[in-house]
CSV table of C-alpha atoms and ligand atoms in Angstrom, one decimal:
chain,number,residue,atom,x,y,z
Y,753,MET,CA,26.2,89.0,51.7
Y,754,SER,CA,27.5,85.7,50.9
Y,755,GLU,CA,25.6,83.8,48.4
Y,756,GLN,CA,23.9,80.8,49.9
Y,757,ASN,CA,22.3,77.9,48.2
Y,758,HIS,CA,18.6,78.3,48.7
Y,759,ASP,CA,17.6,75.5,46.4
Y,760,PRO,CA,14.3,74.2,47.9
Y,761,ILE,CA,15.0,70.7,46.5
Y,762,PRO,CA,17.9,69.3,48.4
Y,763,ALA,CA,20.4,67.5,46.3
Y,764,ARG,CA,19.9,63.7,46.4
Y,765,GLN,CA,22.7,61.8,47.9
Y,766,ALA,CA,24.1,59.4,45.4
Y,767,LYS,CA,23.4,55.9,46.5
Y,768,PRO,CA,26.3,53.5,46.4
Y,769,ARG,CA,26.0,51.3,43.4
Y,770,LYS,CA,25.0,47.7,43.8
Y,771,THR,CA,27.5,45.3,42.3
Y,772,ILE,CA,26.5,41.8,41.3
Y,773,ALA,CA,29.2,39.3,41.6
Y,774,ILE,CA,28.9,36.7,38.7
Y,775,VAL,CA,30.0,33.4,40.1
Y,776,PRO,CA,30.5,30.8,37.5
Y,777,ASP,CA,28.1,27.9,37.8
Y,778,PRO,CA,30.2,24.8,38.0
Y,779,GLY,CA,27.4,22.8,36.3
Y,780,TYR,CA,27.0,25.3,33.5
Y,781,GLN,CA,27.1,23.8,30.0
Y,782,PRO,CA,27.0,26.2,27.0
Y,783,LEU,CA,24.4,25.3,24.4
Y,784,PHE,CA,26.8,25.8,21.6
Y,785,GLU,CA,30.6,25.4,21.3
Y,786,SER,CA,32.2,26.1,18.0
Y,787,SER,CA,34.7,23.4,17.1
Y,788,ALA,CA,38.2,24.0,16.1
Y,789,LYS,CA,39.0,23.5,12.4
Y,790,ILE,CA,40.6,20.2,11.8
Y,791,GLN,CA,43.6,20.1,9.6
Y,792,PRO,CA,44.4,16.4,9.1
Y,793,ARG,CA,47.9,15.3,8.4
Y,794,SER,CA,48.4,13.0,5.3
Y,795,ILE,CA,49.7,9.5,5.9
Y,796,ASN,CA,50.7,6.6,3.7
Y,797,GLY,CA,49.7,3.0,4.4
Y,798,ARG,CA,47.4,0.2,3.6
Y,799,PHE,CA,44.2,1.9,4.6
Y,800,SER,CA,45.1,5.2,2.9
Y,801,ASN,CA,45.7,3.2,-0.3
Y,802,TRP,CA,42.4,1.5,0.0
Y,803,ARG,CA,40.7,4.8,0.5
Y,804,TRP,CA,42.3,6.2,-2.6
Y,805,ALA,CA,41.4,3.0,-4.6
Y,806,MET,CA,37.8,3.6,-3.6
Y,807,VAL,CA,37.9,7.3,-4.5
Y,808,TRP,CA,39.1,6.3,-8.0
Y,809,LEU,CA,36.6,3.5,-8.4
Y,810,THR,CA,33.6,5.5,-7.3
Y,811,GLN,CA,34.5,8.6,-9.2
Y,812,LEU,CA,35.5,6.8,-12.4
Y,813,PHE,CA,32.0,5.3,-12.2
Y,814,PHE,CA,30.2,8.6,-11.3
Y,815,TYR,CA,32.0,10.9,-13.7
Y,816,GLY,CA,32.4,8.3,-16.5
Y,817,ILE,CA,29.0,6.5,-16.7
Y,818,PRO,CA,26.9,9.3,-18.0
Y,819,TRP,CA,29.1,9.5,-21.1
Y,820,LEU,CA,28.7,5.8,-21.9
Y,821,GLN,CA,26.4,5.1,-24.9
Y,822,MET,CA,24.3,2.0,-25.6
Y,823,HIS,CA,21.9,1.4,-28.4
Y,824,GLY,CA,22.5,5.0,-29.6
Y,825,ARG,CA,21.4,6.5,-26.2
Y,826,GLN,CA,22.9,7.2,-22.8
Y,827,ALA,CA,23.4,3.8,-21.1
Y,828,LEU,CA,22.3,5.0,-17.6
Y,829,LEU,CA,19.7,7.7,-17.7
Y,830,PHE,CA,16.8,8.4,-15.3
Y,831,ASP,CA,14.7,10.4,-17.8
Y,832,LEU,CA,12.1,12.0,-15.4
Y,833,GLU,CA,10.5,14.2,-18.1
Y,834,GLN,CA,9.8,11.2,-20.4
Y,835,ARG,CA,9.2,9.0,-17.3
Y,836,ARG,CA,11.6,6.3,-18.6
Y,837,PHE,CA,14.6,4.8,-16.8
Y,838,TYR,CA,17.3,3.5,-19.1
Y,839,ILE,CA,19.5,1.1,-17.1
Y,840,PHE,CA,22.1,-0.3,-19.5
Y,841,GLY,CA,20.1,-3.0,-21.4
Y,842,TRP,CA,16.9,-2.4,-19.5
Y,843,LEU,CA,14.2,0.2,-20.1
Y,844,LEU,CA,11.9,0.7,-17.0
Y,845,TYR,CA,8.7,2.7,-16.6
Y,846,PRO,CA,7.2,4.2,-13.6
Y,847,GLN,CA,5.1,1.0,-13.3
Y,848,ASP,CA,8.3,-0.8,-12.6
Y,849,PHE,CA,8.8,1.2,-9.4
Y,850,ILE,CA,8.8,-2.1,-7.6
Y,851,TYR,CA,12.4,-2.6,-8.8
Y,852,LEU,CA,13.5,0.7,-7.3
Y,853,ALA,CA,11.9,-0.3,-4.0
Y,854,VAL,CA,13.6,-3.7,-4.1
Y,855,LEU,CA,16.9,-2.0,-5.0
Y,856,LEU,CA,16.5,0.2,-1.8
Y,857,ILE,CA,15.8,-2.9,0.2
Y,858,ILE,CA,19.0,-4.6,-1.2
Y,859,SER,CA,21.0,-1.4,-0.4
Y,860,ALA,CA,19.7,-1.4,3.2
Y,861,LEU,CA,20.5,-5.1,3.7
Y,862,ALA,CA,24.0,-4.6,2.2
Y,863,LEU,CA,24.5,-1.7,4.7
Y,864,PHE,CA,23.3,-3.9,7.6
Y,865,LEU,CA,25.6,-6.7,6.5
Y,866,PHE,CA,28.7,-4.7,6.0
Y,867,THR,CA,28.1,-2.8,9.3
Y,868,ALA,CA,27.6,-6.0,11.2
Y,869,VAL,CA,30.9,-7.4,9.7
Y,870,ALA,CA,33.1,-4.4,9.7
Y,871,GLY,CA,31.5,-1.4,11.3
Y,872,ARG,CA,31.4,1.9,9.4
Y,873,LEU,CA,33.1,0.4,6.3
Y,874,TRP,CA,30.7,2.5,4.1
Y,875,CYS,CA,31.5,5.7,5.9
Y,876,GLY,CA,35.2,5.5,5.7
Y,877,PHE,CA,35.6,4.2,2.2
Y,878,SER,CA,32.6,4.8,0.0
Y,879,CYS,CA,30.3,7.5,1.4
Y,880,PRO,CA,30.3,10.6,-1.0
Y,881,GLN,CA,30.9,12.8,2.0
Y,882,SER,CA,34.2,11.0,2.8
Y,883,VAL,CA,35.2,10.6,-0.9
Y,884,TYR,CA,34.7,14.3,-1.7
Y,885,THR,CA,36.3,15.4,1.5
Y,886,GLU,CA,39.4,13.3,0.5
Y,887,ILE,CA,39.4,14.9,-3.0
Y,888,PHE,CA,39.1,18.4,-1.5
Y,889,LEU,CA,41.8,17.7,1.0
Y,890,TRP,CA,44.1,16.6,-1.8
Y,891,ILE,CA,43.5,20.0,-3.5
Y,892,GLU,CA,44.1,21.7,-0.2
Y,893,ARG,CA,47.4,20.0,0.2
Y,894,ARG,CA,48.5,20.8,-3.3
Y,895,THR,CA,47.7,24.5,-3.0
Y,896,GLU,CA,48.3,25.3,0.7
Y,897,GLY,CA,50.8,22.6,1.6
Y,898,GLU,CA,51.0,20.0,4.4
Y,899,ARG,CA,49.3,20.2,7.8
Y,900,SER,CA,51.9,22.5,9.5
Y,901,ALA,CA,52.0,24.9,6.5
Y,902,ARG,CA,48.2,25.0,6.5
Y,903,LEU,CA,48.1,25.7,10.3
Y,904,ARG,CA,50.6,28.5,9.8
Y,905,LEU,CA,48.5,29.9,7.0
Y,906,ASP,CA,45.3,29.8,9.1
Y,907,SER,CA,46.9,31.6,12.0
Y,908,GLY,CA,48.8,34.2,9.9
Y,909,GLY,CA,47.5,37.5,8.6
Y,910,TRP,CA,46.4,38.2,5.0
Y,911,SER,CA,49.2,38.6,2.5
Y,912,GLY,CA,49.6,38.3,-1.2
Y,913,GLU,CA,50.8,34.7,-0.8
Y,914,LYS,CA,47.8,33.7,1.4
Y,915,LEU,CA,45.4,35.4,-1.0
Y,916,LEU,CA,46.9,33.5,-4.0
Y,917,LYS,CA,46.9,30.1,-2.2
Y,918,ARG,CA,43.4,30.5,-0.9
Y,919,GLY,CA,42.2,31.8,-4.3
Y,920,ALA,CA,43.7,28.8,-6.1
Y,921,LYS,CA,42.2,26.4,-3.6
Y,922,HIS,CA,38.7,27.8,-3.7
Y,923,GLY,CA,38.9,28.1,-7.5
Y,924,LEU,CA,39.8,24.4,-7.9
Y,925,TRP,CA,37.2,23.4,-5.3
Y,926,LEU,CA,34.5,25.3,-7.2
Y,927,LEU,CA,35.5,23.7,-10.5
Y,928,VAL,CA,35.3,20.2,-9.1
Y,929,ALA,CA,32.0,21.0,-7.3
Y,930,LEU,CA,30.4,22.5,-10.4
Y,931,TRP,CA,31.5,19.5,-12.6
Y,932,THR,CA,30.1,17.3,-9.9
Y,933,GLY,CA,26.8,19.2,-10.2
Y,934,VAL,CA,26.8,18.9,-14.0
Y,935,THR,CA,27.5,15.1,-13.8
Y,936,PHE,CA,24.8,14.6,-11.2
Y,937,VAL,CA,22.2,16.4,-13.4
Y,938,GLY,CA,23.6,14.3,-16.4
Y,939,PHE,CA,22.0,11.2,-14.8
Y,940,PHE,CA,18.6,12.8,-15.3
Y,941,VAL,CA,19.0,14.8,-18.5
Y,942,PRO,CA,21.1,13.5,-21.4
Y,943,ILE,CA,24.5,14.9,-20.6
Y,944,ARG,CA,25.5,15.5,-24.2
Y,945,ALA,CA,22.5,17.8,-24.6
Y,946,LEU,CA,22.9,19.3,-21.2
Y,947,LEU,CA,26.3,20.9,-21.7
Y,948,PRO,CA,25.3,23.1,-24.7
Y,949,GLU,CA,22.1,24.0,-22.8
Y,950,LEU,CA,24.2,25.2,-19.8
Y,951,LEU,CA,26.7,27.0,-21.9
Y,952,SER,CA,23.9,28.9,-23.7
Y,953,LEU,CA,22.2,29.6,-20.3
Y,954,SER,CA,19.0,27.9,-21.4
Y,955,GLY,CA,17.2,25.4,-19.2
Y,956,PRO,CA,16.6,27.2,-15.9
Y,957,TRP,CA,15.9,24.0,-13.9
Y,958,GLN,CA,19.0,22.4,-15.1
Y,959,ILE,CA,21.1,25.4,-14.1
Y,960,PHE,CA,19.3,25.5,-10.7
Y,961,TRP,CA,20.1,21.8,-10.0
Y,962,VAL,CA,23.7,22.1,-11.2
Y,963,LEU,CA,24.3,25.0,-8.9
Y,964,PHE,CA,22.4,23.4,-6.0
Y,965,TYR,CA,24.3,20.2,-6.2
Y,966,GLY,CA,27.6,21.8,-7.0
Y,967,LEU,CA,27.3,24.3,-4.1
Y,968,ALA,CA,26.2,21.5,-1.7
Y,969,THR,CA,29.4,19.6,-2.7
Y,970,TYR,CA,31.5,22.8,-2.2
Y,971,GLY,CA,30.0,23.4,1.2
Y,972,ASN,CA,30.0,19.9,2.5
Y,973,ALA,CA,33.4,18.8,1.3
Y,974,GLY,CA,35.2,22.1,1.7
Y,975,PHE,CA,33.8,23.5,4.9
Y,976,LEU,CA,31.4,21.2,6.9
Y,977,ARG,CA,33.5,18.0,6.4
Y,978,GLU,CA,33.4,15.9,9.6
Y,979,GLN,CA,30.6,18.0,11.0
Y,980,VAL,CA,28.3,16.3,8.5
Y,981,CYS,CA,29.3,12.9,9.9
Y,982,LYS,CA,29.1,14.0,13.5
Y,983,HIS,CA,25.9,16.0,13.5
Y,984,MET,CA,23.9,15.6,10.3
Y,985,CYS,CA,24.2,12.0,9.2
Y,986,PRO,CA,21.6,9.7,10.9
Y,987,TYR,CA,23.6,6.6,10.2
Y,988,ALA,CA,26.1,7.5,12.9
Y,989,ARG,CA,23.3,7.5,15.4
Y,990,PHE,CA,21.7,4.1,14.7
Y,991,GLN,CA,24.8,2.2,13.5
Y,992,SER,CA,25.3,0.8,17.1
Y,993,ALA,CA,22.0,-1.2,16.6
Y,994,MET,CA,23.8,-3.3,14.0
Y,995,PHE,CA,27.0,-3.7,16.0
Y,996,ASP,CA,27.7,-6.7,18.2
Y,997,ARG,CA,30.7,-7.8,20.2
Y,998,ASP,CA,32.1,-9.5,17.1
Y,999,THR,CA,31.9,-6.5,14.8
Y,1000,LEU,CA,35.3,-5.4,13.4
Y,1001,VAL,CA,36.2,-1.9,14.6
Y,1002,VAL,CA,39.3,0.2,14.8
Y,1003,THR,CA,40.6,-0.3,18.3
Y,1004,TYR,CA,43.5,0.8,20.4
Y,1005,ASP,CA,45.1,-2.1,22.4
Y,1006,ALA,CA,45.2,-0.3,25.8
Y,1007,ALA,CA,46.7,-3.4,27.6
Y,1008,ARG,CA,49.6,-3.2,25.2
Y,1009,GLY,CA,49.9,0.6,24.8
Y,1010,GLU,CA,49.6,1.8,28.4
Y,1011,ALA,CA,51.3,3.4,30.3
Y,1012,ARG,CA,51.9,5.7,27.4
Y,1013,GLY,CA,54.8,8.1,27.3
Y,1014,ALA,CA,57.7,9.5,25.3
Y,1015,ARG,CA,61.0,7.6,25.4
Y,1016,PRO,CA,64.3,7.5,23.5
Y,1017,LYS,CA,64.2,4.9,20.7
Y,1018,ASN,CA,66.7,2.4,22.2
Y,1019,VAL,CA,65.4,2.5,25.8
Y,1020,ASP,CA,63.9,-0.8,27.2
Y,1021,ARG,CA,60.3,0.3,27.8
Y,1022,LYS,CA,59.7,-2.4,30.4
Y,1023,THR,CA,62.3,-1.1,32.7
Y,1024,GLN,CA,60.7,2.4,32.4
Y,1025,GLY,CA,57.2,0.9,33.2
Y,1026,LEU,CA,56.0,2.0,29.8
Y,1027,GLY,CA,53.7,0.4,27.2
Y,1028,ASP,CA,54.1,0.6,23.5
Y,1029,CYS,CA,52.4,4.0,23.0
Y,1030,ILE,CA,55.0,6.7,22.7
Y,1031,ASP,CA,52.3,9.4,23.0
Y,1032,CYS,CA,53.4,11.0,19.8
Y,1033,GLY,CA,49.8,12.1,18.9
Y,1034,LEU,CA,50.2,11.1,15.2
Y,1035,CYS,CA,47.1,8.9,15.3
Y,1036,VAL,CA,45.1,12.1,16.4
Y,1037,GLN,CA,46.7,14.3,13.8
Y,1038,VAL,CA,45.8,12.1,10.8
Y,1039,CYS,CA,42.2,11.5,12.0
Y,1040,PRO,CA,39.7,13.3,9.7
Y,1041,VAL,CA,37.2,13.7,12.5
Y,1042,GLY,CA,39.8,14.8,15.0
Y,1043,ILE,CA,39.2,12.2,17.7
Y,1044,ASP,CA,41.7,10.2,19.8
Y,1045,ILE,CA,41.0,6.5,19.3
Y,1046,ARG,CA,42.9,5.8,22.5
Y,1047,ASN,CA,39.9,7.0,24.4
Y,1048,GLY,CA,37.9,4.0,23.2
Y,1049,LEU,CA,35.4,3.5,20.4
Y,1050,GLN,CA,33.5,6.8,19.7
Y,1051,TYR,CA,30.4,7.3,17.5
Y,1052,GLU,CA,32.3,9.9,15.5
Y,1053,CYS,CA,34.9,7.3,14.3
Y,1054,ILE,CA,34.2,6.6,10.6
Y,1055,GLY,CA,36.4,3.6,10.6
Y,1056,CYS,CA,38.8,4.9,7.9
Y,1057,GLY,CA,41.8,3.2,9.5
Y,1058,LEU,CA,44.2,6.1,8.9
Y,1059,CYS,CA,45.2,6.0,12.6
Y,1060,ILE,CA,46.2,2.4,12.0
Y,1061,ASP,CA,48.5,3.5,9.2
Y,1062,ALA,CA,49.9,6.3,11.4
Y,1063,CYS,CA,50.5,4.1,14.4
Y,1064,ASN,CA,52.0,1.3,12.3
Y,1065,SER,CA,54.5,3.8,10.9
Y,1066,VAL,CA,55.5,4.8,14.4
Y,1067,MET,CA,55.8,1.2,15.5
Y,1068,ASP,CA,58.1,0.5,12.6
Y,1069,ARG,CA,60.3,3.4,13.5
Y,1070,MET,CA,60.4,2.2,17.1
Y,1071,GLN,CA,61.0,-1.4,16.0
Y,1072,TYR,CA,57.9,-2.5,18.0
Y,1073,PRO,CA,55.4,-5.0,16.5
Y,1074,ARG,CA,52.6,-3.4,14.4
Y,1075,GLY,CA,49.0,-3.4,15.4
Y,1076,LEU,CA,48.9,-1.3,18.6
Y,1077,ILE,CA,45.9,0.3,16.8
Y,1078,ARG,CA,44.2,-2.3,14.6
Y,1079,LEU,CA,41.0,-3.7,13.3
Y,1080,SER,CA,39.7,-6.1,15.9
Y,1081,THR,CA,36.5,-6.9,17.8
Y,1082,GLU,CA,35.4,-6.3,21.4
Y,1083,ASN,CA,35.6,-10.1,22.0
Y,1084,GLY,CA,38.8,-10.4,20.0
Y,1085,LEU,CA,40.5,-7.7,22.1
Y,1086,LEU,CA,39.4,-9.2,25.4
Y,1087,GLN,CA,40.3,-12.8,24.4
Y,1088,GLY,CA,43.4,-11.9,22.5
Y,1089,TRP,CA,42.1,-13.6,19.4
Y,1090,GLY,CA,44.2,-13.8,16.2
Y,1091,GLN,CA,43.1,-13.3,12.6
Y,1092,ASN,CA,41.9,-16.9,12.2
Y,1093,GLU,CA,39.5,-16.7,15.1
Y,1094,LEU,CA,38.2,-13.3,14.0
Y,1095,ILE,CA,37.5,-14.7,10.5
Y,1096,ARG,CA,35.8,-17.8,12.1
Y,1097,ARG,CA,33.5,-15.4,14.1
Y,1098,LEU,CA,32.3,-13.9,10.8
Y,1099,PHE,CA,30.0,-16.9,10.3
Y,1100,ARG,CA,27.6,-16.0,13.1
Y,1101,PRO,CA,23.8,-16.1,12.9
Y,1102,ARG,CA,23.3,-12.3,12.4
Y,1103,ILE,CA,25.7,-12.3,9.4
Y,1104,ILE,CA,24.2,-15.5,7.9
Y,1105,VAL,CA,20.7,-14.1,8.1
Y,1106,TYR,CA,21.6,-10.7,6.6
Y,1107,GLY,CA,23.8,-12.5,3.9
Y,1108,SER,CA,21.2,-15.0,3.0
Y,1109,ALA,CA,18.4,-12.4,2.7
Y,1110,LEU,CA,20.6,-10.2,0.6
Y,1111,LEU,CA,21.6,-13.1,-1.8
Y,1112,ALA,CA,18.0,-14.3,-2.1
Y,1113,ILE,CA,16.5,-10.9,-2.9
Y,1114,SER,CA,19.3,-10.0,-5.3
Y,1115,ILE,CA,18.9,-13.3,-7.2
Y,1116,ALA,CA,15.1,-12.8,-7.3
Y,1117,MET,CA,15.4,-9.2,-8.6
Y,1118,VAL,CA,17.9,-10.2,-11.4
Y,1119,ALA,CA,15.7,-13.1,-12.4
Y,1120,SER,CA,12.6,-11.0,-12.5
Y,1121,LEU,CA,14.3,-8.3,-14.5
Y,1122,SER,CA,15.7,-10.8,-17.0
Y,1123,LEU,CA,12.3,-12.6,-17.4
Y,1124,ARG,CA,10.1,-9.5,-17.6
Y,1125,THR,CA,8.3,-8.8,-20.8
Y,1126,PRO,CA,9.5,-5.5,-22.4
Y,1127,LEU,CA,6.0,-4.6,-23.4
Y,1128,LYS,CA,3.4,-2.7,-21.4
Y,1129,VAL,CA,-0.3,-2.3,-22.2
Y,1130,ASP,CA,-2.7,-0.1,-20.2
Y,1131,VAL,CA,-6.3,0.1,-21.1
Y,1132,VAL,CA,-8.6,3.0,-20.1
Y,1133,ARG,CA,-12.3,2.9,-21.0
Y,1134,ASP,CA,-13.3,6.0,-22.9
Y,1135,ARG,CA,-15.9,7.5,-20.5
Y,1136,GLY,CA,-17.0,10.1,-23.0
Y,1137,THR,CA,-18.6,7.4,-25.2
Y,1138,LEU,CA,-21.1,5.1,-23.7
Y,1139,SER,CA,-21.7,1.6,-25.0
Y,1140,ARG,CA,-23.6,1.8,-28.3
Y,1141,ILE,CA,-25.1,-0.4,-31.0
Y,1142,VAL,CA,-23.5,0.0,-34.4
Y,1143,ALA,CA,-24.2,-1.2,-37.9
Y,1144,GLY,CA,-24.5,-5.0,-38.2
Y,1145,GLY,CA,-26.1,-5.3,-34.8
Y,1146,GLN,CA,-22.9,-5.1,-32.9
Y,1147,LEU,CA,-22.5,-3.7,-29.5
Y,1148,GLU,CA,-19.4,-1.4,-29.3
Y,1149,ASN,CA,-17.3,0.0,-26.4
Y,1150,ILE,CA,-14.4,2.4,-27.0
Y,1151,TYR,CA,-11.1,2.4,-25.1
Y,1152,ARG,CA,-7.9,4.4,-25.0
Y,1153,VAL,CA,-4.9,2.0,-25.0
Y,1154,GLN,CA,-1.3,2.9,-24.1
Y,1155,ILE,CA,1.3,0.5,-25.6
Y,1156,GLY,CA,4.8,0.8,-24.3
Y,1157,ASN,CA,7.6,-0.7,-26.4
Y,1158,ALA,CA,10.4,-1.3,-23.9
Y,1159,THR,CA,12.7,-2.9,-26.5
Y,1160,GLU,CA,15.5,-1.1,-28.4
Y,1161,ARG,CA,13.8,-1.7,-31.9
Y,1162,ASP,CA,10.6,-0.6,-33.6
Y,1163,GLN,CA,7.8,-3.2,-33.2
Y,1164,ARG,CA,4.4,-4.0,-34.7
Y,1165,TYR,CA,1.8,-5.4,-32.3
Y,1166,LEU,CA,-1.3,-7.4,-33.1
Y,1167,LEU,CA,-4.2,-6.6,-30.8
Y,1168,LYS,CA,-6.8,-9.3,-29.9
Y,1169,ALA,CA,-9.8,-9.3,-27.6
Y,1170,SER,CA,-11.1,-12.1,-25.5
Y,1171,GLY,CA,-13.4,-12.8,-22.5
Y,1172,LEU,CA,-16.8,-12.7,-24.3
Y,1173,ALA,CA,-18.1,-14.9,-27.1
Y,1174,GLY,CA,-17.6,-13.2,-30.4
Y,1175,ILE,CA,-15.8,-10.1,-29.1
Y,1176,GLN,CA,-13.2,-8.7,-31.5
Y,1177,VAL,CA,-11.1,-5.6,-32.2
Y,1178,ALA,CA,-13.1,-3.5,-34.7
Y,1179,SER,CA,-10.4,-0.8,-35.1
Y,1180,GLU,CA,-7.0,-1.1,-36.7
Y,1181,ALA,CA,-5.7,-4.4,-35.1
Y,1182,GLU,CA,-2.0,-3.8,-35.9
Y,1183,VAL,CA,-0.2,-1.0,-34.1
Y,1184,GLU,CA,3.4,0.2,-34.8
Y,1185,VAL,CA,5.4,1.6,-31.8
Y,1186,ALA,CA,8.9,3.0,-32.2
Y,1187,ALA,CA,11.8,1.7,-30.1
Y,1188,ALA,CA,11.7,2.7,-26.4
Y,1189,GLN,CA,8.5,4.7,-27.0
Y,1190,ASP,CA,4.9,4.7,-25.9
Y,1191,ARG,CA,1.9,5.2,-28.1
Y,1192,TRP,CA,-1.7,5.9,-27.3
Y,1193,VAL,CA,-4.3,4.5,-29.7
Y,1194,VAL,CA,-8.1,4.4,-29.7
Y,1195,VAL,CA,-9.4,0.8,-29.8
Y,1196,ARG,CA,-13.0,-0.2,-30.6
Y,1197,LEU,CA,-14.2,-3.5,-29.2
Y,1198,GLN,CA,-17.4,-5.1,-30.7
Y,1199,ALA,CA,-19.5,-8.0,-29.5
Y,1200,PRO,CA,-22.8,-9.4,-31.0
Y,1201,TYR,CA,-25.8,-7.7,-29.3
Y,1202,GLY,CA,-27.5,-9.9,-26.8
Y,1203,ILE,CA,-24.5,-12.1,-26.3
Y,1204,ALA,CA,-24.3,-11.2,-22.6
Y,1205,GLU,CA,-26.6,-10.0,-19.8
Y,1206,PRO,CA,-26.8,-6.3,-19.2
Y,1207,GLY,CA,-24.0,-5.0,-16.9
Y,1208,SER,CA,-20.2,-4.9,-16.8
Y,1209,HIS,CA,-18.2,-7.9,-18.0
Y,1210,PRO,CA,-14.5,-8.5,-17.7
Y,1211,VAL,CA,-12.7,-8.7,-21.0
Y,1212,PHE,CA,-9.0,-8.9,-22.0
Y,1213,LEU,CA,-6.9,-7.2,-24.6
Y,1214,THR,CA,-3.8,-9.0,-25.7
Y,1215,ALA,CA,-0.9,-7.3,-27.6
Y,1216,THR,CA,1.6,-9.7,-29.4
Y,1217,ALA,CA,4.7,-8.6,-31.3
Y,1218,VAL,CA,4.3,-9.5,-35.0
Y,1219,GLY,CA,6.9,-12.2,-35.7
Y,1220,ASP,CA,7.7,-12.9,-32.0
Y,1221,ASP,CA,4.9,-14.7,-30.1
Y,1222,ARG,CA,7.0,-14.7,-26.9
Y,1223,LEU,CA,6.7,-10.9,-26.7
Y,1224,SER,CA,3.1,-10.7,-25.6
Y,1225,THR,CA,1.2,-9.2,-22.8
Y,1226,GLN,CA,-2.5,-8.9,-21.7
Y,1227,ALA,CA,-4.5,-6.2,-20.0
Y,1228,LYS,CA,-7.8,-6.5,-18.3
Y,1229,THR,CA,-10.8,-4.1,-18.7
Y,1230,THR,CA,-14.6,-4.1,-18.7
Y,1231,PHE,CA,-17.1,-4.3,-21.5
Y,1232,LEU,CA,-20.5,-2.6,-20.7
Y,1233,VAL,CA,-23.7,-4.1,-22.0
Y,1234,PRO,CA,-26.6,-1.6,-21.6
Y,1235,ARG,CA,-30.2,-2.6,-20.5
A,1642,SF4,S1,50.3,6.9,16.9
A,1642,SF4,FE1,50.5,5.1,18.2
A,1642,SF4,S2,52.2,5.6,19.4
A,1642,SF4,FE2,51.6,7.5,18.6
A,1642,SF4,S3,50.1,8.3,20.1
A,1642,SF4,FE3,48.9,7.2,18.6
A,1642,SF4,S4,48.8,5.1,19.6
A,1642,SF4,FE4,50.5,6.2,20.6
A,1643,SF4,S1,39.8,7.2,14.9
A,1643,SF4,FE1,41.0,6.3,13.3
A,1643,SF4,S2,39.5,5.1,12.1
A,1643,SF4,FE2,38.4,6.5,13.4
A,1643,SF4,S3,38.0,8.3,12.1
A,1643,SF4,FE3,39.8,8.7,13.3
A,1643,SF4,S4,41.5,8.0,11.9
A,1643,SF4,FE4,39.7,7.1,11.2
């Protein structure tokens, strides 16, 4: 008997599989697109030289100033622990916070003014992000070579040579970044004391901030670079509010450049129907943010002018006039204005308002700083001791007084009370305070009993430097007369 399949459960027939056809949506936009690494080409020229001049100027100041000494202390030091700010000849206290606020207003006005005049001048030439990127790029060129060599290195596999070059680059980047961190912290902690502290691994907060600032520099200037300007910096977003049609910006003269196209050097471009742009792409290769200025003004442009240098060098080689890419204004480009007209347009209402406000506030701040009395007196009533009658029938109130000597030498101050008939300082009337120091003292004020109605009476305590009457300041407090 042949074996038959008596399986009571009939085998299921396999269903044909459904296939889903994925049709690309023509309107689909990915939420994230990683950008290609930019390897800018180096270029020589006027704007490149200005950028380097600014790198030297800002970094000589930044790295050099903390080492400058004045009156036996660091000339510029924001001593947060002692709550004193040494700014060259001035000693400021937290009460002088108003000056910091005014300084911020001056910086904002200066930014408005420079932006209205010449676009993103700050971004291209002085912003720490641009400056450190330029320094890190310089190291990259020295260790890995020019743009083409770096592109080859990026696309090639790992080898001993690549390891060596990358190692040297990152080692130097880290050194610069860490020294930048040390210098930054050196504006808040005396830098000459900071170095031994760091070397002996004491001062955990100092170590933390050095590493934090150093690694931020390493990451921003070494890796993020133009991404910071494009996606993180708020200034790029609101700068257009300060622009007008007479603001100087880096522009491509399309009327002169188009139609673009390659051509041999000695060909008459007019007969070929070509403009001055030979479409060499050099202006794009040197751009640190990787944009093509021929597409018009873009918010990513930091106004560094390197594309101007690049294009001018091409124009020179082609024996065409310079300035196909140049600094001009929207109006200037439309009207074909020359340099004189552009300069004349500088004196427009917006610039005059920004400039006048900046000048007035700067003068007021310098005058106020120069005229301010380098002596602070704060009086706090001692709430632990009530008003009391002491020997001789005198009514006594006790205060805690802080005297801040904001000069660079030791001073003796004479304390005097006023505001009520017969009121006087019953404690030690002369107080010595060391240079650039504060001192708390207990002061007893006495007035004849019955001289005033019961209640609280305003009185004044005046401190005057012994031997210099001009150095005097007064603080207000209250004198309590009990019922
Ligand atoms: S560098 Fe000048 S010539 Fe070359 S592509 Fe740019 S605009 Fe055209
Ligand atoms: S377009 Fe020109 S000016 Fe603007 S960021 Fe690029 S190189 Fe600098």
